[in-house]
PDB file of C-alpha atoms and ligand atoms in Angstrom:
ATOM      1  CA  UNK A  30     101.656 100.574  96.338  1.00  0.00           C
ATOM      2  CA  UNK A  31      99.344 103.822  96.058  1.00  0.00           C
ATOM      3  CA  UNK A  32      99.310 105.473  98.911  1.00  0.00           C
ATOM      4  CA  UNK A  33      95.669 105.480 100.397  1.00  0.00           C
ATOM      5  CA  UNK A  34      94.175 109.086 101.257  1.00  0.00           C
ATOM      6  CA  UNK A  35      90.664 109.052 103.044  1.00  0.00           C
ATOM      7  CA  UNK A  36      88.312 111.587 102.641  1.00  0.00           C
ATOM      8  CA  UNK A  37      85.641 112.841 105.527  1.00  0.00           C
ATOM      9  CA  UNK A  38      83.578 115.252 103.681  1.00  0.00           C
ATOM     10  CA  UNK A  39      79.636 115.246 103.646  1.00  0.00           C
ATOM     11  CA  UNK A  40      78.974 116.937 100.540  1.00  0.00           C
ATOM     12  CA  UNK A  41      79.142 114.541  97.580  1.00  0.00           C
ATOM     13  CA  UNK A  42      79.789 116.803  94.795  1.00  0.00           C
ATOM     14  CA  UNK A  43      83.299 117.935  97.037  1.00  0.00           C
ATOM     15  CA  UNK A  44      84.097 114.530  98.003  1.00  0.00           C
ATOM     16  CA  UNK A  45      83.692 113.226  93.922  1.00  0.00           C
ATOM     17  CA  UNK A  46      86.057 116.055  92.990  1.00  0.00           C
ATOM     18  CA  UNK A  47      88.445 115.359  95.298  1.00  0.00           C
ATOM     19  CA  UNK A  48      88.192 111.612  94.844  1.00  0.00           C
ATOM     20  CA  UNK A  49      88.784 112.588  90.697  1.00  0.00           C
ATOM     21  CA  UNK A  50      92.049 114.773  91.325  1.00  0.00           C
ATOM     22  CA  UNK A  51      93.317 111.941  93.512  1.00  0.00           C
ATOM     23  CA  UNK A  52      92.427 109.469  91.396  1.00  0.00           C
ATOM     24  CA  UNK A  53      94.553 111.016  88.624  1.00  0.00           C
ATOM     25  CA  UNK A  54      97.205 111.289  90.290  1.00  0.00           C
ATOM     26  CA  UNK A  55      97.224 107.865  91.178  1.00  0.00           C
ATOM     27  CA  UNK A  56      96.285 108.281  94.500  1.00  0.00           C
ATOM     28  CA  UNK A  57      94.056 105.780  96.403  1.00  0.00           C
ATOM     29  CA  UNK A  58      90.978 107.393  97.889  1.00  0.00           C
ATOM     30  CA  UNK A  59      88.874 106.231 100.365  1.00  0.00           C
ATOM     31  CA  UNK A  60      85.569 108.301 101.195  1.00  0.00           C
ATOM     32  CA  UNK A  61      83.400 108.560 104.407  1.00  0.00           C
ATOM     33  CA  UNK A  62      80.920 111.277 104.302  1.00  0.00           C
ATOM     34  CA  UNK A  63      80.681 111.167 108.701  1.00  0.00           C
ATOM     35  CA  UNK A  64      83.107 111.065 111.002  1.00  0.00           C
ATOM     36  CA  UNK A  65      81.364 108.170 113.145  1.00  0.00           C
ATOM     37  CA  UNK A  66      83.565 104.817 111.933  1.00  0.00           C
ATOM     38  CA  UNK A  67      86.756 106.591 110.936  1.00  0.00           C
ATOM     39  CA  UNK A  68      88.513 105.715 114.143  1.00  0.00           C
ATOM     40  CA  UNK A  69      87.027 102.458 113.136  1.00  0.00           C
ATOM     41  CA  UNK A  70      88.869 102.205 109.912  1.00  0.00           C
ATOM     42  CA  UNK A  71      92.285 103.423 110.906  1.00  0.00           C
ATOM     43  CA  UNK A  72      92.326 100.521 113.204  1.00  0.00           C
ATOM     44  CA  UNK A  73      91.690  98.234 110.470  1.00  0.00           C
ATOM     45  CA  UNK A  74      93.117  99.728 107.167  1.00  0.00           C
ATOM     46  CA  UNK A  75      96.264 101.449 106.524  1.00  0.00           C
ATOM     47  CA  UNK A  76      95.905 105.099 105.870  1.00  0.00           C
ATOM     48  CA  UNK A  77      98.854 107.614 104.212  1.00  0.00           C
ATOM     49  CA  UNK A  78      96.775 110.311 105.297  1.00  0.00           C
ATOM     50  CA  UNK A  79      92.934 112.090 105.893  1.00  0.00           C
ATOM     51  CA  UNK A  80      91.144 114.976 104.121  1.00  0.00           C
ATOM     52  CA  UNK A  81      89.039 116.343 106.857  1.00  0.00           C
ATOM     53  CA  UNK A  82      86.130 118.710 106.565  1.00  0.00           C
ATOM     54  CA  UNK A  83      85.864 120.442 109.473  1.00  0.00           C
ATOM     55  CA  UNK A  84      82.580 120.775 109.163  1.00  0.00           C
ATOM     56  CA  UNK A  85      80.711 117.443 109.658  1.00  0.00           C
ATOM     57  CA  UNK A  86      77.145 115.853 110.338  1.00  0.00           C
ATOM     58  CA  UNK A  87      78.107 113.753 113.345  1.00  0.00           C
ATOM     59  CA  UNK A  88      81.259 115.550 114.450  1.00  0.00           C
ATOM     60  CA  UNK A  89      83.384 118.605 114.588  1.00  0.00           C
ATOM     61  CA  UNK A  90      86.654 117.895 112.425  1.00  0.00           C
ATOM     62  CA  UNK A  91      88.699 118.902 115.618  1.00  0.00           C
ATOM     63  CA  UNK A  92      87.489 117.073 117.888  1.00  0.00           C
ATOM     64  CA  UNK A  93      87.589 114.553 115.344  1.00  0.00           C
ATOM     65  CA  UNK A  94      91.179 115.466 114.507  1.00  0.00           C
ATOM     66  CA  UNK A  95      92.061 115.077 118.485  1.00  0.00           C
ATOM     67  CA  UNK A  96      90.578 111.686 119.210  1.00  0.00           C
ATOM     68  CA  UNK A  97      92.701 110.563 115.989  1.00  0.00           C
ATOM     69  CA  UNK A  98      95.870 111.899 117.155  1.00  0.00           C
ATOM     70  CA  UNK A  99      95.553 110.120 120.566  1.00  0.00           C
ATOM     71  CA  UNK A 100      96.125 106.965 118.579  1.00  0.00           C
ATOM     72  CA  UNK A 101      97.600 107.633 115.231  1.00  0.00           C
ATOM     73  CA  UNK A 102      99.858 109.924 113.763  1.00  0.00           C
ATOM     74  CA  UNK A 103      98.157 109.963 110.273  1.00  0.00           C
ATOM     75  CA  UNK A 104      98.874 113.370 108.665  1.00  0.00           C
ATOM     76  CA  UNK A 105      96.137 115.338 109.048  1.00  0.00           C
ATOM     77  CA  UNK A 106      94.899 118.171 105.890  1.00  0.00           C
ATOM     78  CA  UNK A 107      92.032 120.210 107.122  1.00  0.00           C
ATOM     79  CA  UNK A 108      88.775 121.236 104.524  1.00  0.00           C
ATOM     80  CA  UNK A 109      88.103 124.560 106.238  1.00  0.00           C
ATOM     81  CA  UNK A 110      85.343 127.020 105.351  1.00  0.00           C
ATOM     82  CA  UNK A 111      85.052 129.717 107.391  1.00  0.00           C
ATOM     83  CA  UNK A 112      88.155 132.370 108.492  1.00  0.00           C
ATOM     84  CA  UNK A 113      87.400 131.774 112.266  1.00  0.00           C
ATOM     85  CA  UNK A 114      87.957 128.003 111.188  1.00  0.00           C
ATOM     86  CA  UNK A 115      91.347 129.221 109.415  1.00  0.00           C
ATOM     87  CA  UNK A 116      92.645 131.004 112.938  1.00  0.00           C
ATOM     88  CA  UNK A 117      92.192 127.637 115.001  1.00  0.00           C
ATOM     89  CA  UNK A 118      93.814 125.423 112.073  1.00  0.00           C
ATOM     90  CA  UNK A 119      96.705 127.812 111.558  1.00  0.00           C
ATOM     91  CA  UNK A 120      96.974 127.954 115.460  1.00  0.00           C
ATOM     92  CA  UNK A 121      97.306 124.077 114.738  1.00  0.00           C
ATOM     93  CA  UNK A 122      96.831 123.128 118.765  1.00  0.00           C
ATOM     94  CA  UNK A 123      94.960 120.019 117.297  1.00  0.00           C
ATOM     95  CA  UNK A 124      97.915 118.710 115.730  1.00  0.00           C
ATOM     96  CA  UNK A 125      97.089 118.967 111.678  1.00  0.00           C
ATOM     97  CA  UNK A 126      99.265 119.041 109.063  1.00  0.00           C
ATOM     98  CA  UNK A 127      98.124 121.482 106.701  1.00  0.00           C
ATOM     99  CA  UNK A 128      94.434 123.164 105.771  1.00  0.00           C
ATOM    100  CA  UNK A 129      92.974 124.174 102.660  1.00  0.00           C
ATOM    101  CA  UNK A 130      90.249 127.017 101.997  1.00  0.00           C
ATOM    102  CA  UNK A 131      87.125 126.074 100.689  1.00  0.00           C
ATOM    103  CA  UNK A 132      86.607 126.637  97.923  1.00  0.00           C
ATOM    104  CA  UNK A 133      89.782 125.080  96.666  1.00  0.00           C
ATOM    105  CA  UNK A 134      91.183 123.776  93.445  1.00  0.00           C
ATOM    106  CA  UNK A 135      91.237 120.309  93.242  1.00  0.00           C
ATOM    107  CA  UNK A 136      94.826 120.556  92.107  1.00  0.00           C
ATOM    108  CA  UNK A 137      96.483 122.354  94.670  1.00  0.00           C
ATOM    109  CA  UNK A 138      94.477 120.564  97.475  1.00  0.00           C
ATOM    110  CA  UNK A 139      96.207 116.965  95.967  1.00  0.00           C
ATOM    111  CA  UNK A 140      99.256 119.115  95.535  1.00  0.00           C
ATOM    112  CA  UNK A 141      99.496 120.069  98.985  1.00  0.00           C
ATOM    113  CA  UNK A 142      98.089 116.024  99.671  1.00  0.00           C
ATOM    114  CA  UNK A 143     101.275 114.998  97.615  1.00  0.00           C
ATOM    115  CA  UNK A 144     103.549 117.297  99.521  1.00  0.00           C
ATOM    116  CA  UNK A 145     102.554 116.080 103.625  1.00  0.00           C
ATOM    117  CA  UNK A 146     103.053 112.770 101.285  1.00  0.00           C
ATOM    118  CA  UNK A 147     106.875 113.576 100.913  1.00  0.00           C
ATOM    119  CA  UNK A 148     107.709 115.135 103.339  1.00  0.00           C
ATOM    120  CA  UNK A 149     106.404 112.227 105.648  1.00  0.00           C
ATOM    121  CA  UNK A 150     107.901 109.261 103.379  1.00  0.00           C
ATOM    122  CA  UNK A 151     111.639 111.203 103.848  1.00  0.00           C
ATOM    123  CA  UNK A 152     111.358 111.652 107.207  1.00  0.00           C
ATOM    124  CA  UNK A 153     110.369 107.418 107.304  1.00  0.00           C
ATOM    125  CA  UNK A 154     113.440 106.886 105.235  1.00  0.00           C
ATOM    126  CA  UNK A 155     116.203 105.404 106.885  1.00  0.00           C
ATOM    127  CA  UNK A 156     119.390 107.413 108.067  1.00  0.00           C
ATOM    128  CA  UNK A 157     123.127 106.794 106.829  1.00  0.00           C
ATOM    129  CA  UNK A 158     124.280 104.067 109.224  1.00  0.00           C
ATOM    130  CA  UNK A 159     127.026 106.401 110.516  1.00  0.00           C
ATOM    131  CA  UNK A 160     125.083 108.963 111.937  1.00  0.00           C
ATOM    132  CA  UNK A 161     123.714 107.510 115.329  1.00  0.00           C
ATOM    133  CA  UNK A 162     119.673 108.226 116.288  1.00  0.00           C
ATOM    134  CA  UNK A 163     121.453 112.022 117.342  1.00  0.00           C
ATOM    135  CA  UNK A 164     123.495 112.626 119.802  1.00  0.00           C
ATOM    136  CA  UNK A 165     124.932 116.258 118.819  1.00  0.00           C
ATOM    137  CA  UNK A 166     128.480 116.182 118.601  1.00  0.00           C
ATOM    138  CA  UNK A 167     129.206 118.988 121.058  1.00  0.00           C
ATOM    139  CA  UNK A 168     127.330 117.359 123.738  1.00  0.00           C
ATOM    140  CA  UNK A 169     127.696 114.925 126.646  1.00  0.00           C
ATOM    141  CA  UNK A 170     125.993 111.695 125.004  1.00  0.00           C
ATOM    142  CA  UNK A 171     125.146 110.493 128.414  1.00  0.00           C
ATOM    143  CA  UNK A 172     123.396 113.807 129.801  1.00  0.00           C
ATOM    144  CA  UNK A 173     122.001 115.172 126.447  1.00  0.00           C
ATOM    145  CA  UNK A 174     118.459 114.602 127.109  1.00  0.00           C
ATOM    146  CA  UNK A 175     116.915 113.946 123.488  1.00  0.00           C
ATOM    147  CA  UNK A 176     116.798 111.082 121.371  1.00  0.00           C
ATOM    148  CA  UNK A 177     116.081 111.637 117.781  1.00  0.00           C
ATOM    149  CA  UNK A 178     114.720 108.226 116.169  1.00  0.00           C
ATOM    150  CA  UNK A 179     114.650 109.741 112.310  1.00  0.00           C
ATOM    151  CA  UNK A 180     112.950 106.034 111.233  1.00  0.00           C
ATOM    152  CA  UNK A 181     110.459 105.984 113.088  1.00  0.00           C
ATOM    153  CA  UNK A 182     109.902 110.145 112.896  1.00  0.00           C
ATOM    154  CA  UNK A 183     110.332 110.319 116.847  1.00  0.00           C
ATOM    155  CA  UNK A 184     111.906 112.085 119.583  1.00  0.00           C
ATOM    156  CA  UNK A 185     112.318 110.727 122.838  1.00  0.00           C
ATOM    157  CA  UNK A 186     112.499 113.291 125.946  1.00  0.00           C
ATOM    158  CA  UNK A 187     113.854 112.107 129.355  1.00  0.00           C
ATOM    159  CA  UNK A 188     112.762 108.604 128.193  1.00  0.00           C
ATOM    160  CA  UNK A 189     109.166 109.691 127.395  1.00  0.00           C
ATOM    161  CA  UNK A 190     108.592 109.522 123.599  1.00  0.00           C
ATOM    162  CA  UNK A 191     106.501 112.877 122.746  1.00  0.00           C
ATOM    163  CA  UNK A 192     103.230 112.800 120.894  1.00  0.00           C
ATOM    164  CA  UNK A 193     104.491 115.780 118.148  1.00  0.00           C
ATOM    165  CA  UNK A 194     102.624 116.613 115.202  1.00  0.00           C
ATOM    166  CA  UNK A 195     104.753 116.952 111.512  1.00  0.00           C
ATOM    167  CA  UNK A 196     105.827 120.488 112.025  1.00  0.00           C
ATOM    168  CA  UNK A 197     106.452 120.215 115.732  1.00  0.00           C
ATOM    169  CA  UNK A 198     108.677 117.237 115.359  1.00  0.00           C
ATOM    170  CA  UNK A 199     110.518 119.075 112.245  1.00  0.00           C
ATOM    171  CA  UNK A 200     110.784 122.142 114.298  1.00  0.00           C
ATOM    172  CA  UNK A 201     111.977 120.030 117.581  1.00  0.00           C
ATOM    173  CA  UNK A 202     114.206 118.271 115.185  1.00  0.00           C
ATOM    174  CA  UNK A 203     115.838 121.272 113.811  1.00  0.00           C
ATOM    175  CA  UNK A 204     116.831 122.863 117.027  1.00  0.00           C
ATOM    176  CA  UNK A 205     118.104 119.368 118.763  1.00  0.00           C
ATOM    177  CA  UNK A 206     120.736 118.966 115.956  1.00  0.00           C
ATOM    178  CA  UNK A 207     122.153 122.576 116.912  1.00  0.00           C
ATOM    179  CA  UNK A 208     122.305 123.541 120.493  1.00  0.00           C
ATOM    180  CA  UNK A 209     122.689 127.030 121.231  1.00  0.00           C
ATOM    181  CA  UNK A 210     122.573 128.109 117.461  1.00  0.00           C
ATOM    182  CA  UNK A 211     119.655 130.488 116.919  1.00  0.00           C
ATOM    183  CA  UNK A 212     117.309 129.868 113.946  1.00  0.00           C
ATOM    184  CA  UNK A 213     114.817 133.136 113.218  1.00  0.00           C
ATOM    185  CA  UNK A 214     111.401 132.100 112.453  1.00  0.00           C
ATOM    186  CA  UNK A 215     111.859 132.783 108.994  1.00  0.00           C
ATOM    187  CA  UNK A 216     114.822 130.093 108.892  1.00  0.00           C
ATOM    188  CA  UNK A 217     112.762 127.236 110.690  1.00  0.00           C
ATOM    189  CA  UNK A 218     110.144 127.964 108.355  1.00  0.00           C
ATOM    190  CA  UNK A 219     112.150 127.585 105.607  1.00  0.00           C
ATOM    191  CA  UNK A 220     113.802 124.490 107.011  1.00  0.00           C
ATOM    192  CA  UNK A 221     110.358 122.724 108.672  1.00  0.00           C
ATOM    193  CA  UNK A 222     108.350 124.011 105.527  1.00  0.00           C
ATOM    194  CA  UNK A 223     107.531 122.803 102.352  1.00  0.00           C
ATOM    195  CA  UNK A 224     106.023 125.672 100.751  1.00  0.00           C
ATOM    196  CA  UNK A 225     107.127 128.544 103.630  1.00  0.00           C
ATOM    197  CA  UNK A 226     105.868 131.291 101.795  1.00  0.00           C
ATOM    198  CA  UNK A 227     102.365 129.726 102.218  1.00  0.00           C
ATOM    199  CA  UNK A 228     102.637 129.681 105.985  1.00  0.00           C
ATOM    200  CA  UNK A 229     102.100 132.400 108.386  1.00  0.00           C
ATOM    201  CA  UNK A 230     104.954 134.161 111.042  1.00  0.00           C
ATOM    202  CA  UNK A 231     102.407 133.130 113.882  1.00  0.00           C
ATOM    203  CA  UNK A 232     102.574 129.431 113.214  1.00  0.00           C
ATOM    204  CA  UNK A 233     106.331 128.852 114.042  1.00  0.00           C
ATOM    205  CA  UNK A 234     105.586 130.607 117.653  1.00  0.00           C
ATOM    206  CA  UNK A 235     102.276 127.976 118.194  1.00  0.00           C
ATOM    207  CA  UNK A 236     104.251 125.533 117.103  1.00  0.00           C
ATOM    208  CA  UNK A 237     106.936 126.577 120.151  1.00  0.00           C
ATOM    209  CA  UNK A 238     104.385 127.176 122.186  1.00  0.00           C
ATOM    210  CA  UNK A 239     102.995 123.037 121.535  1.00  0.00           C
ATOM    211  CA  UNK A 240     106.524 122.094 121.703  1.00  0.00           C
ATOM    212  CA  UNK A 241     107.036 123.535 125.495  1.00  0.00           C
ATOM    213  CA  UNK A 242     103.938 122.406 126.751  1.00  0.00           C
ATOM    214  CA  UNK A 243     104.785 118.751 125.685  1.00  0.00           C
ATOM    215  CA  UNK A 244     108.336 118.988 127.078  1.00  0.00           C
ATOM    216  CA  UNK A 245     106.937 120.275 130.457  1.00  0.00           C
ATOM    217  CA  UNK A 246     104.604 117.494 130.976  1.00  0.00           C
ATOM    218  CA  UNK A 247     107.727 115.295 130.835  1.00  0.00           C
ATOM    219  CA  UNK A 248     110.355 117.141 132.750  1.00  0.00           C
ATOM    220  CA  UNK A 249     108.711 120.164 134.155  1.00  0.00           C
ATOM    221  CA  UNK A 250     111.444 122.160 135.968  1.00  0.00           C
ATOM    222  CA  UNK A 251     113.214 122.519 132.511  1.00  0.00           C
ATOM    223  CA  UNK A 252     112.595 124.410 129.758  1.00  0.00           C
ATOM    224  CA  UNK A 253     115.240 123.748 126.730  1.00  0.00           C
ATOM    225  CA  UNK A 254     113.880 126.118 124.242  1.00  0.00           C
ATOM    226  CA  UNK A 255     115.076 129.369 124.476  1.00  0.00           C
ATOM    227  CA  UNK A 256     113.401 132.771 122.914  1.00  0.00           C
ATOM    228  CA  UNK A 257     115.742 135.214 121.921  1.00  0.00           C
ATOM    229  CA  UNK A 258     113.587 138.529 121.255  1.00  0.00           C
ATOM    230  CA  UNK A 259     113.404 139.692 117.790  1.00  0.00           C
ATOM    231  CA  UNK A 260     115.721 136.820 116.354  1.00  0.00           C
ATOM    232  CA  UNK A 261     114.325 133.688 116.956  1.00  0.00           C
ATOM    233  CA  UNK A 262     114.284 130.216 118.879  1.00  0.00           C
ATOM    234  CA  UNK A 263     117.775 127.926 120.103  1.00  0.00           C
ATOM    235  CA  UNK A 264     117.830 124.838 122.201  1.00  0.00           C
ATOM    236  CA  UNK A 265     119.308 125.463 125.628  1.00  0.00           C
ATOM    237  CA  UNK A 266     123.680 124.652 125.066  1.00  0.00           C
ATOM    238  CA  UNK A 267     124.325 123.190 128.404  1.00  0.00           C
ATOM    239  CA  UNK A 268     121.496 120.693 128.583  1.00  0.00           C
TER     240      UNK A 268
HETATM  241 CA1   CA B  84      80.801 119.941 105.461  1.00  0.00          CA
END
C-alpha cells in the first residue's frame, strides 16, 4: 500500500508541487489547505506522515504540531519560511521530525519525506525473537528501569510509557542499550541521524534537554542521563 502523506499548506501553487513530486514517487497525498479538520482526519484516516506549513490561515503550524502530538505520533516535516521559524523547528520542543526551507526543491523535500518514511517503517519492524524488548546485559533486569518496546517504537520509564518524538526516542534508545558508555554528540548524530551532516550540534543537546524533562515528570528525584563536558552524553551505569 502507498504510504499516505498529507499536506497542510495554503498556497495552491506549493501544495500542487508538492502533491506532483509525491505523486511520482508513488506516494499518496492528501491536501488540506487549513489546519481546522486535520485533527479531524487523523482520527478517521490513516496517515504515514504530515507536511506542515508553519504558516497557516486558521492556525500556527506549532501549535498545530502540539495538539497533534498529544494524540498521534505521526511524523511531523515542517514547511518553514522564515529563519526565526528555523531556530524554534531546529530547537524541535514541539516534537517534529524534520523541516524544510522554503523555498525548497520538490525533490529533496519528498527525499527527506521518503527518509522519516524509513527510518520510521525500521524502527516498526519487528526484532529477532532472541533479543528481549531490552534489558542490557550488564544490568539487574529487575531494577533496570527502562523498557525498550522496538515494535511498537516505545520506551517505557518506571512503568510510564513516554510521549518521545523520532529523534528523542532514537537518542533515548541509543544510550539505554549502553549504560555508562559515552557517545559525543557527533556519534548520536550519526547513529539517531539519517542525513547527520544536515543537522545542527545544538539539536542533539535540545533533544537531551526534551529527553530529561520527560523522564523527570515520571520519576523526578532521578536523572539517568549524564553530561560529560566536552565529550558527550551516557546513561547513568548503576541505575
Ligand atoms: Ca503559508
Amino acid at each position: 500500500m502507498q504510504p499516505t502523506i498529507l499536506i497542510v499548506e495554503d498556497e495552491p501553487a506549493i501544495a500542487e508541487n508538492i502533491r506532483y513530486a509525491l505523486e511520482t514517487e508513488r506516494l499518496q497525498p492528501v491536501w488540506h489547505a487549513t489546519g481546522g479538520q486535520v485533527l479531524e482526519l487523523l482520527a478517521q484516516t490513516p496517515v504515514d506522515l504530515i507536511i506542515l506549513d508553519i504558516g497557516l490561515p486558521d492556525i500556527n503550524g506549532f501549535d498545530l504540531c502540539r495538539t497533534i502530538r498529544q494524540h498521534h505520533s505521526t511524523p511531523v516535516l515542517f514547511l518553514t519560511a522564515r529563519d526565526h521559524e528555523i531556530d524554534r523547528v531546529v530547537g524541535l520542543e514541539i516534537g517534529a521530525d524534520d523541516y524544510v526551507v522554503k523555498p525548497f526543491s520538490p525533490r529533496e523535500l519528498v527525499a527527506r519525506v521518503k527518509a522519516i518514511l524509513r527510518r520510521t517503517q525500521a524502527s516498526r519492524s519487528t526484532y529477532p525473537l532472541s533479543q528481549s524488548p531490552l534489558q542490557p546485559p550488564s544490568s539487574d533486569p529487575q531494577s533496570f528501569p527502562f523498557v525498550l518496546d522496538e515494535e511498537r517504537s516505545r520506551i517505557v520509564y518506571h512503568g510510564t510509557t513516554l510521549e518521545l518524538s523520532r529523534y528523542e526516542y532514537r537518542i533515548l534508545k541509543i544510550l539505554i542499550r549502553r549504560p555508562g558508555q559515552i557517545f559525543s554528540r557527533d556519534h548520536l548524530m550519526e547513529m539517531a541521524w539519517e542525513e547527520p551532516e544536515t543537522s545542527l550540534d545544538r539539536t542533539v543537546d535540545a533533544h537531551i534537554k526534551n529527553l530529561r524533562h520527560k523522564l523527570k515528570n515520571v520519576m523526578p528525584q532521578d536523572d539517568p542521563i549524564q553530561t560529560h563536558r566536552g565529550m558527550g552524553y551516557s546513561l547513568k551505569e548503576d541505575l
